[in-house]
Coordinates of C-alpha atoms in Angstrom, one line a residue:
Chain A
M160 CA 221.7 186.6 114.2
R161 CA 223.2 188.0 111.0
A162 CA 224.3 185.5 108.5
M163 CA 225.5 185.3 104.9
V164 CA 222.8 183.8 102.7
Y165 CA 223.1 182.5 99.3
R166 CA 220.7 184.1 96.7
G167 CA 221.7 182.3 93.4
P168 CA 224.9 182.2 91.2
W169 CA 227.1 185.3 91.8
K170 CA 224.5 186.7 94.5
I171 CA 224.8 186.7 98.2
R172 CA 223.5 188.9 101.0
V173 CA 223.5 189.2 104.8
E174 CA 220.0 188.5 106.3
E175 CA 218.7 188.0 109.9
K176 CA 218.4 184.3 110.7
D177 CA 217.5 182.3 113.9
V178 CA 220.4 181.3 116.1
P179 CA 220.8 177.6 115.3
P180 CA 219.3 175.3 118.1
I181 CA 221.0 172.2 119.5
E182 CA 219.7 169.4 117.3
H183 CA 221.6 166.4 118.7
P184 CA 222.9 165.8 122.3
N185 CA 226.6 166.1 121.1
D186 CA 226.1 169.4 119.3
A187 CA 227.5 172.7 120.3
I188 CA 226.7 176.2 119.2
V189 CA 229.7 178.4 118.5
R190 CA 229.7 182.1 118.4
V191 CA 232.0 182.8 115.3
T192 CA 234.8 185.2 116.0
L193 CA 236.6 184.9 112.8
A194 CA 235.7 183.1 109.4
A195 CA 237.4 182.9 106.0
I196 CA 236.2 182.6 102.4
C197 CA 237.8 179.6 100.8
G198 CA 238.6 179.2 97.1
S199 CA 236.1 176.2 97.1
D200 CA 233.4 178.6 98.3
L201 CA 233.6 180.1 95.0
H202 CA 232.3 176.9 93.4
L203 CA 229.2 177.4 95.6
Y204 CA 229.1 181.0 94.8
H205 CA 229.1 180.4 91.0
G206 CA 226.4 177.7 91.2
M207 CA 228.7 174.8 90.3
M208 CA 228.0 172.4 93.2
P209 CA 224.8 170.4 92.8
D210 CA 222.0 170.9 95.5
T211 CA 223.3 174.4 96.7
R212 CA 219.9 175.9 97.8
V213 CA 218.9 179.5 98.2
G214 CA 219.1 180.4 101.8
M215 CA 222.0 178.4 102.7
T216 CA 224.8 180.0 104.8
F217 CA 228.3 179.1 103.5
G218 CA 231.6 179.0 105.3
H219 CA 233.6 176.0 106.5
E220 CA 236.7 177.9 107.8
F221 CA 235.9 179.6 111.1
I222 CA 236.8 179.7 114.7
G223 CA 234.8 180.9 117.7
V224 CA 233.7 180.7 121.4
V225 CA 231.5 177.9 122.5
E226 CA 227.9 179.5 123.4
E227 CA 226.0 176.4 124.3
V228 CA 226.6 172.6 124.5
G229 CA 224.3 169.6 124.2
P230 CA 223.7 167.2 127.2
S231 CA 226.2 164.6 126.0
V232 CA 229.2 167.0 125.4
Q233 CA 232.2 166.2 127.7
N234 CA 235.1 168.0 126.3
L235 CA 233.9 171.5 125.7
K236 CA 232.1 174.0 127.9
R237 CA 230.6 177.4 127.4
G238 CA 233.3 180.1 126.9
D239 CA 235.9 177.9 125.3
R240 CA 237.8 179.2 122.3
V241 CA 237.7 176.6 119.7
M242 CA 238.8 175.9 116.1
V243 CA 236.7 173.7 114.1
P244 CA 237.9 171.5 111.2
F245 CA 235.9 172.0 108.0
N246 CA 234.8 168.3 108.2
V247 CA 231.7 167.3 110.0
F248 CA 232.6 163.8 111.4
C249 CA 231.4 161.3 113.9
G250 CA 234.6 159.8 115.1
S251 CA 233.2 156.3 115.2
C252 CA 232.3 155.0 111.9
F253 CA 234.4 152.5 109.7
F254 CA 236.1 155.4 108.1
C255 CA 236.7 157.7 111.0
A256 CA 238.1 154.8 113.1
R257 CA 240.8 154.6 110.3
G258 CA 241.6 158.3 110.4
L259 CA 239.6 159.2 107.2
Y260 CA 237.6 161.8 108.9
S261 CA 236.7 163.6 105.6
N262 CA 235.0 160.4 104.5
C263 CA 232.7 159.9 107.5
H264 CA 229.7 157.8 106.8
N265 CA 227.4 159.1 109.5
V266 CA 227.0 162.7 108.8
N267 CA 225.8 163.1 105.2
P268 CA 222.6 161.6 104.2
N269 CA 222.6 163.2 100.7
A270 CA 225.7 161.4 99.4
T271 CA 228.0 158.5 100.0
A272 CA 230.6 159.9 97.7
V273 CA 231.6 162.8 100.1
G274 CA 231.5 163.3 103.9
G275 CA 230.1 166.3 105.8
I276 CA 231.3 169.8 105.3
Y277 CA 230.0 173.0 106.9
G278 CA 228.2 175.3 104.6
Y279 CA 228.9 173.4 101.6
S280 CA 225.5 172.5 99.9
H281 CA 223.3 169.5 100.6
T282 CA 225.6 167.3 98.6
C283 CA 227.9 167.8 101.6
G284 CA 225.1 167.2 104.2
G285 CA 223.0 170.4 104.3
Y286 CA 224.8 172.1 107.3
D287 CA 224.8 175.8 107.5
G288 CA 228.3 177.3 107.7
G289 CA 230.3 179.7 109.7
Q290 CA 230.1 182.9 107.7
A291 CA 227.5 184.1 110.4
E292 CA 227.4 185.0 113.9
F293 CA 226.6 181.6 115.2
V294 CA 226.9 178.1 113.8
R295 CA 225.8 174.6 114.8
V296 CA 228.8 172.2 115.4
P297 CA 227.8 168.6 115.6
F298 CA 229.9 166.1 117.4
A299 CA 231.5 168.7 119.5
D300 CA 233.6 166.0 121.5
V301 CA 235.2 164.9 118.1
G302 CA 235.7 167.8 115.8
P303 CA 236.7 171.0 117.6
S304 CA 240.0 171.6 119.4
L305 CA 240.7 174.4 122.0
I306 CA 242.8 177.1 120.4
P307 CA 246.2 177.0 122.2
E308 CA 246.9 180.2 124.2
W309 CA 249.9 181.0 122.0
M310 CA 248.2 180.7 118.6
D311 CA 246.9 183.8 116.6
D312 CA 243.4 183.8 115.6
E313 CA 244.3 184.2 112.1
D314 CA 246.7 181.4 112.1
A315 CA 244.0 179.3 113.8
V316 CA 241.4 180.0 111.3
L317 CA 243.7 179.0 108.4
L318 CA 244.4 175.7 110.2
T319 CA 240.8 174.8 109.9
D320 CA 241.2 174.2 106.1
A321 CA 243.6 176.0 103.8
L322 CA 246.9 175.1 105.6
A323 CA 245.8 171.6 106.6
T324 CA 244.8 171.0 103.0
G325 CA 248.0 172.2 101.5
Y326 CA 250.1 170.2 103.9
F327 CA 248.0 167.2 103.2
G328 CA 248.5 167.7 99.5
A329 CA 252.1 167.7 99.9
Q330 CA 252.0 164.3 101.8
L331 CA 249.8 162.8 99.2
G332 CA 252.7 163.5 96.7
D333 CA 254.8 161.0 98.7
I334 CA 257.7 163.4 98.4
I335 CA 261.2 162.1 99.0
E336 CA 264.4 163.9 99.5
G337 CA 265.5 165.8 96.4
D338 CA 262.1 165.4 94.5
V339 CA 261.1 168.0 92.0
V340 CA 257.7 169.2 92.9
V341 CA 255.4 171.4 90.7
V342 CA 252.4 173.0 92.1
F343 CA 249.6 174.2 89.8
G344 CA 247.9 177.2 91.5
A345 CA 249.3 179.9 93.7
G346 CA 246.2 180.4 95.7
P347 CA 246.2 179.7 99.6
V348 CA 246.2 175.9 99.2
G349 CA 249.0 176.1 96.5
L350 CA 251.2 178.3 98.6
F351 CA 250.7 176.1 101.6
A352 CA 251.5 172.9 99.5
A353 CA 254.7 174.5 98.1
K354 CA 255.8 175.6 101.5
S355 CA 255.0 172.1 102.9
A356 CA 256.9 170.4 100.2
W357 CA 260.2 171.9 101.4
L358 CA 259.5 170.5 104.9
M359 CA 259.2 167.0 103.3
G360 CA 262.7 167.4 101.6
A361 CA 261.8 168.6 98.1
G362 CA 264.9 169.6 96.1
R363 CA 263.1 172.0 93.8
V364 CA 259.6 173.5 94.1
I365 CA 258.0 175.1 91.1
V366 CA 254.7 177.0 91.2
I367 CA 252.6 177.7 88.1
D368 CA 249.8 180.3 87.9
H369 CA 248.7 183.3 85.8
L370 CA 248.3 185.9 88.5
E371 CA 251.7 187.7 88.8
Y372 CA 250.9 189.0 92.3
R373 CA 250.3 185.5 93.5
L374 CA 253.5 184.2 91.9
E375 CA 255.3 187.0 93.8
K376 CA 253.8 185.6 96.9
A377 CA 255.0 182.0 95.9
R378 CA 258.5 183.4 95.5
T379 CA 258.6 185.3 98.8
F380 CA 256.5 183.2 101.2
A381 CA 257.0 179.6 99.7
H382 CA 260.7 180.2 98.3
A383 CA 259.5 178.7 95.0
E384 CA 260.6 179.0 91.4
T385 CA 257.6 180.4 89.5
Y386 CA 256.3 180.6 86.0
N387 CA 253.3 182.4 84.5
F388 CA 251.6 180.0 82.1
T389 CA 250.3 182.8 80.0
E390 CA 254.0 183.6 79.1
H391 CA 254.5 180.1 77.5
D392 CA 252.9 178.7 74.4
D393 CA 252.5 175.4 76.2
V394 CA 253.1 175.1 79.8
V395 CA 253.6 171.3 79.6
V396 CA 256.4 171.7 77.0
H397 CA 258.0 174.3 79.2
M398 CA 257.8 172.1 82.3
K399 CA 259.5 169.4 80.3
K400 CA 262.2 171.8 79.1
I401 CA 263.1 172.9 82.7
T402 CA 263.2 169.3 84.1
E403 CA 265.7 167.8 81.5
H404 CA 262.6 166.5 79.6
L405 CA 261.8 164.0 82.2
G406 CA 259.1 165.8 84.1
A407 CA 258.7 166.6 87.7
D408 CA 258.6 163.8 90.2
V409 CA 255.4 165.0 91.9
A410 CA 252.7 167.4 90.7
I411 CA 250.1 168.9 92.8
D412 CA 246.8 170.2 91.4
A413 CA 245.9 173.1 93.9
V414 CA 243.4 174.8 91.6
G415 CA 240.4 172.4 91.1
A416 CA 237.0 173.0 89.4
E417 CA 237.6 176.7 88.2
A418 CA 241.0 176.2 86.4
D419 CA 241.8 178.8 83.8
G420 CA 244.0 178.1 80.7
N421 CA 241.5 176.6 78.4
F422 CA 238.5 178.7 77.5
V423 CA 236.3 175.7 76.4
Q424 CA 237.0 173.7 79.6
H425 CA 236.2 176.7 81.6
L426 CA 233.0 177.6 79.7
T427 CA 231.6 174.1 79.7
S428 CA 232.3 173.7 83.5
V429 CA 232.0 177.0 85.4
K430 CA 229.7 178.7 83.0
L431 CA 227.6 176.0 81.6
K432 CA 227.8 173.5 84.6
L433 CA 228.2 170.5 82.2
Q434 CA 231.3 169.3 83.9
G435 CA 232.1 168.7 87.6
G436 CA 235.0 171.1 87.1
S437 CA 237.4 172.4 84.6
P438 CA 240.2 169.9 84.9
V439 CA 242.9 172.1 83.0
A440 CA 245.3 172.1 86.0
L441 CA 244.8 168.4 86.5
N442 CA 245.5 167.6 82.9
W443 CA 248.7 169.7 83.0
A444 CA 249.7 167.9 86.1
I445 CA 249.2 164.5 84.5
D446 CA 251.1 165.6 81.4
S447 CA 253.9 167.6 83.5
V448 CA 254.8 164.8 85.9
R449 CA 257.3 162.1 84.9
K450 CA 256.3 158.6 84.0
G451 CA 255.9 156.6 87.2
G452 CA 255.4 160.0 89.1
T453 CA 252.7 161.1 91.6
V454 CA 249.8 163.5 91.0
S455 CA 248.2 164.8 94.1
V456 CA 244.8 166.5 93.6
M457 CA 243.9 169.1 96.2
G458 CA 241.7 171.3 94.0
A459 CA 238.2 170.4 94.7
Y460 CA 236.0 169.1 92.0
G461 CA 232.1 168.6 91.8
P462 CA 230.6 165.1 91.7
M463 CA 229.8 165.1 88.1
F464 CA 232.2 164.0 85.3
S465 CA 235.1 166.0 84.0
A466 CA 237.2 165.7 80.9
V467 CA 240.3 164.3 82.5
K468 CA 243.1 162.8 80.4
F469 CA 242.9 159.5 82.0
G470 CA 244.8 157.7 79.1
D471 CA 247.8 159.8 79.8
A472 CA 247.8 158.9 83.4
F473 CA 247.5 155.2 82.5
N474 CA 250.1 155.1 80.0
K475 CA 252.5 156.9 82.2
G476 CA 251.9 154.6 85.1
L477 CA 251.0 157.5 87.3
T478 CA 249.8 157.4 90.9
L479 CA 246.9 159.5 91.4
R480 CA 246.2 160.5 95.1
M481 CA 243.4 162.7 96.3
N482 CA 241.0 163.2 99.1
Q483 CA 239.2 165.9 101.1
C484 CA 241.7 166.6 103.9
P485 CA 241.2 164.9 107.2
V486 CA 242.0 168.2 109.0
K487 CA 242.2 167.1 112.6
R488 CA 244.6 164.4 111.7
Q489 CA 247.1 167.0 110.6
W490 CA 246.8 169.4 113.6
P491 CA 249.2 168.0 116.1
R492 CA 252.1 168.2 113.7
L493 CA 251.0 171.5 112.1
F494 CA 250.6 173.2 115.6
E495 CA 254.4 172.2 116.2
H496 CA 255.3 173.7 112.8
V497 CA 253.4 176.9 113.4
R498 CA 254.9 177.2 116.9
N499 CA 258.4 176.5 115.6
G500 CA 258.0 179.2 113.0
Y501 CA 258.3 176.9 110.0
L502 CA 254.8 177.9 108.8
K503 CA 253.1 181.2 109.4
P504 CA 249.7 180.8 107.7
S505 CA 248.4 184.3 108.4
D506 CA 251.1 185.7 106.2
I507 CA 249.0 185.2 103.1
V508 CA 245.9 187.0 104.6
T509 CA 245.3 190.1 102.3
H510 CA 241.7 191.2 103.2
R511 CA 239.7 191.5 106.4
I512 CA 236.1 192.1 105.8
P513 CA 233.1 192.7 108.0
L514 CA 230.4 190.2 107.6
E515 CA 227.9 192.9 106.6
H516 CA 230.2 193.5 103.5
I517 CA 230.7 189.8 102.5
A518 CA 229.2 190.3 99.0
E519 CA 232.1 192.6 98.2
G520 CA 234.4 190.0 99.8
Y521 CA 233.2 187.2 97.4
Y522 CA 233.3 189.5 94.5
I523 CA 236.9 190.6 95.2
F524 CA 238.1 187.1 95.8
S525 CA 236.3 185.7 92.7
A526 CA 237.4 188.5 90.2
K527 CA 240.9 188.5 91.9
L528 CA 240.9 192.2 92.5
D529 CA 243.1 194.3 94.7
D530 CA 245.7 191.5 94.8
C531 CA 243.4 189.3 96.9
I532 CA 244.9 186.0 98.1
K533 CA 242.9 185.3 101.2
P534 CA 240.0 187.1 102.7
L535 CA 238.8 186.8 106.3
I536 CA 235.4 187.6 107.5
V537 CA 234.8 189.3 110.8
P538 CA 231.2 188.8 112.1
N539 CA 229.8 191.6 114.3
A540 CA 229.2 189.5 117.4
G541 CA 232.9 188.3 117.1
Chain B
M235 CA 271.1 166.0 78.7
A236 CA 271.1 162.5 77.1
Y237 CA 268.5 160.1 78.2
T238 CA 270.5 158.0 80.8
A239 CA 269.8 156.5 84.0
D240 CA 271.0 159.4 86.1
K241 CA 268.6 161.7 88.0
P242 CA 269.3 165.2 87.0
V243 CA 271.5 167.1 89.3
L244 CA 269.6 169.7 91.4
A245 CA 270.9 173.3 91.6
E246 CA 271.2 173.2 95.5
S247 CA 272.1 170.4 97.7
S248 CA 270.0 169.3 100.7
D249 CA 272.5 171.1 103.1
Q250 CA 272.1 174.3 101.0
L251 CA 268.4 174.1 101.1
R252 CA 268.3 173.4 104.9
A253 CA 270.3 176.5 105.4
R254 CA 268.1 178.6 103.3
I255 CA 264.6 177.4 103.9
P256 CA 263.3 177.5 107.5
G257 CA 262.1 174.0 108.5
W258 CA 263.5 172.3 105.3
G259 CA 263.4 168.5 105.9
V260 CA 261.6 168.3 109.3
D261 CA 259.1 165.9 107.9
L262 CA 261.9 164.1 105.7
D263 CA 260.8 160.6 106.7
P264 CA 257.9 159.5 104.5
K265 CA 256.8 157.1 107.3
D266 CA 256.6 159.8 109.9
R267 CA 253.9 162.1 108.5
P268 CA 250.4 162.5 109.9
S269 CA 248.5 160.9 107.1
V270 CA 250.8 157.9 106.6
P271 CA 249.8 155.3 106.4
R272 CA 246.5 156.4 104.7
E273 CA 244.3 154.1 107.0
R274 CA 245.4 153.8 110.6
F275 CA 243.0 151.9 112.7
D276 CA 242.4 153.5 116.1
P277 CA 238.8 153.8 117.2
N278 CA 239.9 155.4 120.4
L279 CA 241.7 158.3 118.9
S280 CA 238.8 160.6 117.9
G281 CA 237.3 161.3 121.2
A282 CA 234.1 159.6 120.3
H283 CA 232.4 158.0 123.4
W284 CA 229.9 155.9 121.4
D285 CA 229.9 152.9 119.1
F286 CA 227.1 154.4 117.0
P287 CA 225.9 157.9 117.6
E288 CA 222.5 158.8 119.1
R289 CA 220.1 159.7 116.4
Q290 CA 219.1 163.2 115.7
P291 CA 215.3 163.6 115.7
E292 CA 213.9 163.6 112.1
K293 CA 211.5 166.4 112.4
R294 CA 210.4 166.4 108.8
P295 CA 211.0 163.7 106.1
R296 CA 214.6 164.2 105.3
E297 CA 215.8 163.3 101.6
R298 CA 218.7 160.9 101.4
S299 CA 220.8 159.0 98.9
I300 CA 219.4 155.7 98.1
E301 CA 223.0 154.4 98.5
H302 CA 222.7 154.7 102.2
E303 CA 220.9 152.0 104.0
F304 CA 219.3 154.5 106.4
L305 CA 219.2 158.2 107.3
T306 CA 222.5 159.0 108.8
P307 CA 222.3 159.7 112.7
V308 CA 223.3 163.3 112.2
F309 CA 222.4 165.5 109.2
G310 CA 222.1 169.1 108.3
T311 CA 218.7 170.9 108.6
S312 CA 219.4 173.9 106.4
C313 CA 216.9 174.8 103.7
P314 CA 214.4 172.0 103.4
P315 CA 213.2 171.4 99.7
K316 CA 210.3 173.5 98.8
G317 CA 208.2 174.1 95.7
V318 CA 208.9 173.1 92.2
S319 CA 212.7 172.8 92.9
G320 CA 211.9 170.9 95.9
M321 CA 209.9 168.4 93.9
M322 CA 212.9 168.1 91.4
R323 CA 215.3 167.5 94.3
K324 CA 213.1 164.7 95.8
H325 CA 213.0 163.1 92.3
A326 CA 216.7 163.3 92.0
Y327 CA 217.1 161.5 95.3
T328 CA 215.3 158.6 93.8
L329 CA 218.2 158.0 91.6
S330 CA 221.7 156.8 92.8
E331 CA 224.9 159.0 92.9
G332 CA 226.1 156.9 90.1
R333 CA 223.6 158.3 87.5
A334 CA 224.4 161.5 85.8
A335 CA 220.5 162.3 85.9
H336 CA 220.9 162.5 89.6
W337 CA 223.3 165.4 89.5
L338 CA 221.9 167.1 86.4
I339 CA 218.5 167.3 88.0
L340 CA 219.9 168.8 91.1
V341 CA 221.7 171.4 89.2
A342 CA 218.6 172.2 87.2
A343 CA 216.6 172.4 90.5
D344 CA 219.3 174.9 91.7
R345 CA 218.4 177.2 88.8
V346 CA 214.8 176.9 89.3
D347 CA 215.2 177.6 93.0
A348 CA 217.3 180.7 92.3
L349 CA 214.8 182.0 89.8
G350 CA 211.7 181.4 91.9
S351 CA 213.5 182.9 94.9
H352 CA 214.2 186.1 93.0
L353 CA 210.6 186.3 91.7
R354 CA 209.2 185.8 95.2
S355 CA 211.6 188.4 96.7
F356 CA 209.8 191.1 94.6
L357 CA 206.7 190.3 96.6
T358 CA 208.5 191.1 99.9
L359 CA 209.8 194.1 101.6
H360 CA 213.4 192.9 101.0
P361 CA 213.7 192.4 97.2
D362 CA 216.8 190.9 95.6
D363 CA 219.2 193.8 94.6
P364 CA 221.7 192.7 91.9
I365 CA 224.0 195.7 92.9
T366 CA 224.5 194.9 96.5
E367 CA 224.1 191.3 96.2
S368 CA 226.8 190.8 93.5
G369 CA 229.2 193.0 95.3
V370 CA 229.9 194.6 91.8
L371 CA 230.6 198.0 93.2
S372 CA 234.0 196.6 94.4
E373 CA 235.0 197.2 90.9
I374 CA 235.3 200.7 91.9
S375 CA 236.3 200.6 95.5
H376 CA 238.9 197.7 94.9
H377 CA 240.7 198.7 91.8
G378 CA 239.0 196.7 89.2
M379 CA 240.7 198.4 86.3
A380 CA 244.2 198.4 87.8
S381 CA 243.7 194.7 88.7
R382 CA 243.3 193.9 85.1
V383 CA 244.9 196.4 82.8
G384 CA 248.4 195.4 81.7
K385 CA 248.2 192.2 83.5
K386 CA 248.7 188.7 81.8
R387 CA 245.6 187.3 83.4
A388 CA 244.0 184.1 81.6
D389 CA 240.6 184.8 83.3
L390 CA 240.1 188.1 81.3
A391 CA 238.9 185.9 78.4
H392 CA 235.7 184.7 80.2
Q393 CA 235.2 187.5 82.8
P394 CA 232.9 189.4 80.5
L395 CA 230.4 186.5 80.8
D396 CA 229.9 186.9 84.4
P397 CA 227.6 189.8 84.4
I398 CA 225.4 188.0 81.8
I399 CA 225.0 185.1 84.3
A400 CA 224.6 187.4 87.3
V401 CA 222.1 189.8 85.8
G402 CA 220.3 187.0 83.6
P403 CA 217.8 186.0 86.2
W404 CA 216.8 189.6 86.8
V405 CA 216.2 190.0 83.0
V406 CA 214.2 186.9 82.8
A407 CA 212.2 187.9 85.9
G408 CA 211.6 191.3 84.5
G409 CA 210.3 189.8 81.3
V410 CA 208.0 187.4 83.2
V411 CA 206.6 190.4 85.2
Y412 CA 206.2 192.5 81.9
V413 CA 204.3 189.7 80.2
G414 CA 202.1 189.1 83.1
L415 CA 201.3 192.6 83.6
K416 CA 200.5 193.1 79.9
G417 CA 198.3 190.1 79.9
L418 CA 196.4 191.3 83.0
L419 CA 196.0 194.8 81.6
R420 CA 194.7 193.3 78.4
A421 CA 192.2 191.1 80.2
V422 CA 191.1 194.1 82.4
T423 CA 190.6 196.3 79.3
R424 CA 188.6 193.3 77.5
A425 CA 186.4 192.9 80.7
G426 CA 185.7 196.7 80.7
R427 CA 184.6 196.7 77.0
D428 CA 182.3 193.7 77.5

């Protein structure tokens, strides 16, 4: 089969690999029909995530058709169209039994600090991902769902991570009616978090970024008030000025490890790998939210330490909430919202790239060329 | 506004927002949201029909965190550790996730793995190609200049560093090959003279 393969920082190619075999009785093999590149894939691409091995296939956002099932699979059969959450999870451990699917204890031997994620380094379990023609899907009776007949493929693939994560990020903000919500980052997760904040009754939604085309999308897609942080000497002071000097009630970090806005933070994390991530957006969130407010962290960070302004969070009495999104827990509600037209995730798709050209896809997304917001990957066999 | 007990007045009321934004307030009740409460015990919800999953066969020794009691019943089988980087990774897994050395050794192993793989690729029919593998030609095909010129982009300050990181391993590899060949040539010349 053809599959994207990591060759080292900033380098990937498409190679011929063996079709993955059934390795466990509850495995399924899925023929991928559509995949996506996630902003967090760029952390792997840039060599930031520890234990990212040459030869691995990335990709944790994908949908497809069941090609083969293991002997204990009861809920799926060959030919079923399925969407697969980015979390690999068993459904039966202490954490899964409590709905914390992203924190499953039975799928990641390499680390206890994170659950299993498709195509996301050995730190997340060493599973090959879906930027390929075929992918192994463990716990087929637990993770995947049939794609509803009425749902578009492009909406379905964005439900496997980006939309679910943005919606989850808004939930972690504990938004109540009339709250002022500021979202740092106008990428896919930030756009979906901003849009979701309205569903939860926000009274004002502000989005901060430095890419004007993404801020334009935040205005049109997410109905948000926007600010370009490069136009302000100090974005934190600006945030205070526009919130009567109290700060926002809720701040959402939808940027994560590769945040821009501070050269030294970026250099020491993205380029020199001395931090788990550049916490510029997180620090701005901490400083922009009001005392007693809530910071929701949806941007992904690596497992190493980062220079976070913890003292400010302590002294302000903030609630810090975060987790990888337990995707499947969000789906029933999100299916309703998509069907009712409140959310149309595919509106943010800007690029559709054949698998054979995936290196260009990563480059365009990474360098933010061509007004790229969300690139999809179309495998040949799909 | 003076610092009083009042919450600042919003520009739009809830009714105005409901009229303007499709779906405004459909998840208004904080208790009626999918991830509330954070932990909701329901072992029958997931579809799992086991108390503990069957174990995936361990076809080769699988590295694991020492914070786990045992190898998890299911695990990924991509890219087993190999060579010098593999030895480094195995050593890293003797240290807990709480130790910075665990992660730093893994990051160092990633760099060794990448460099070694680039060098090995030159001995194959499919050597690494920095042009196609970096996707850099997208600069021409996808408006590299227009995407940057005249834009207030914060990332322009560090983007010039990216080519150095991307091309660096090739420069190192080229240097290693050059020094190796030079040494080999010198040894052959010396042997011929003797």
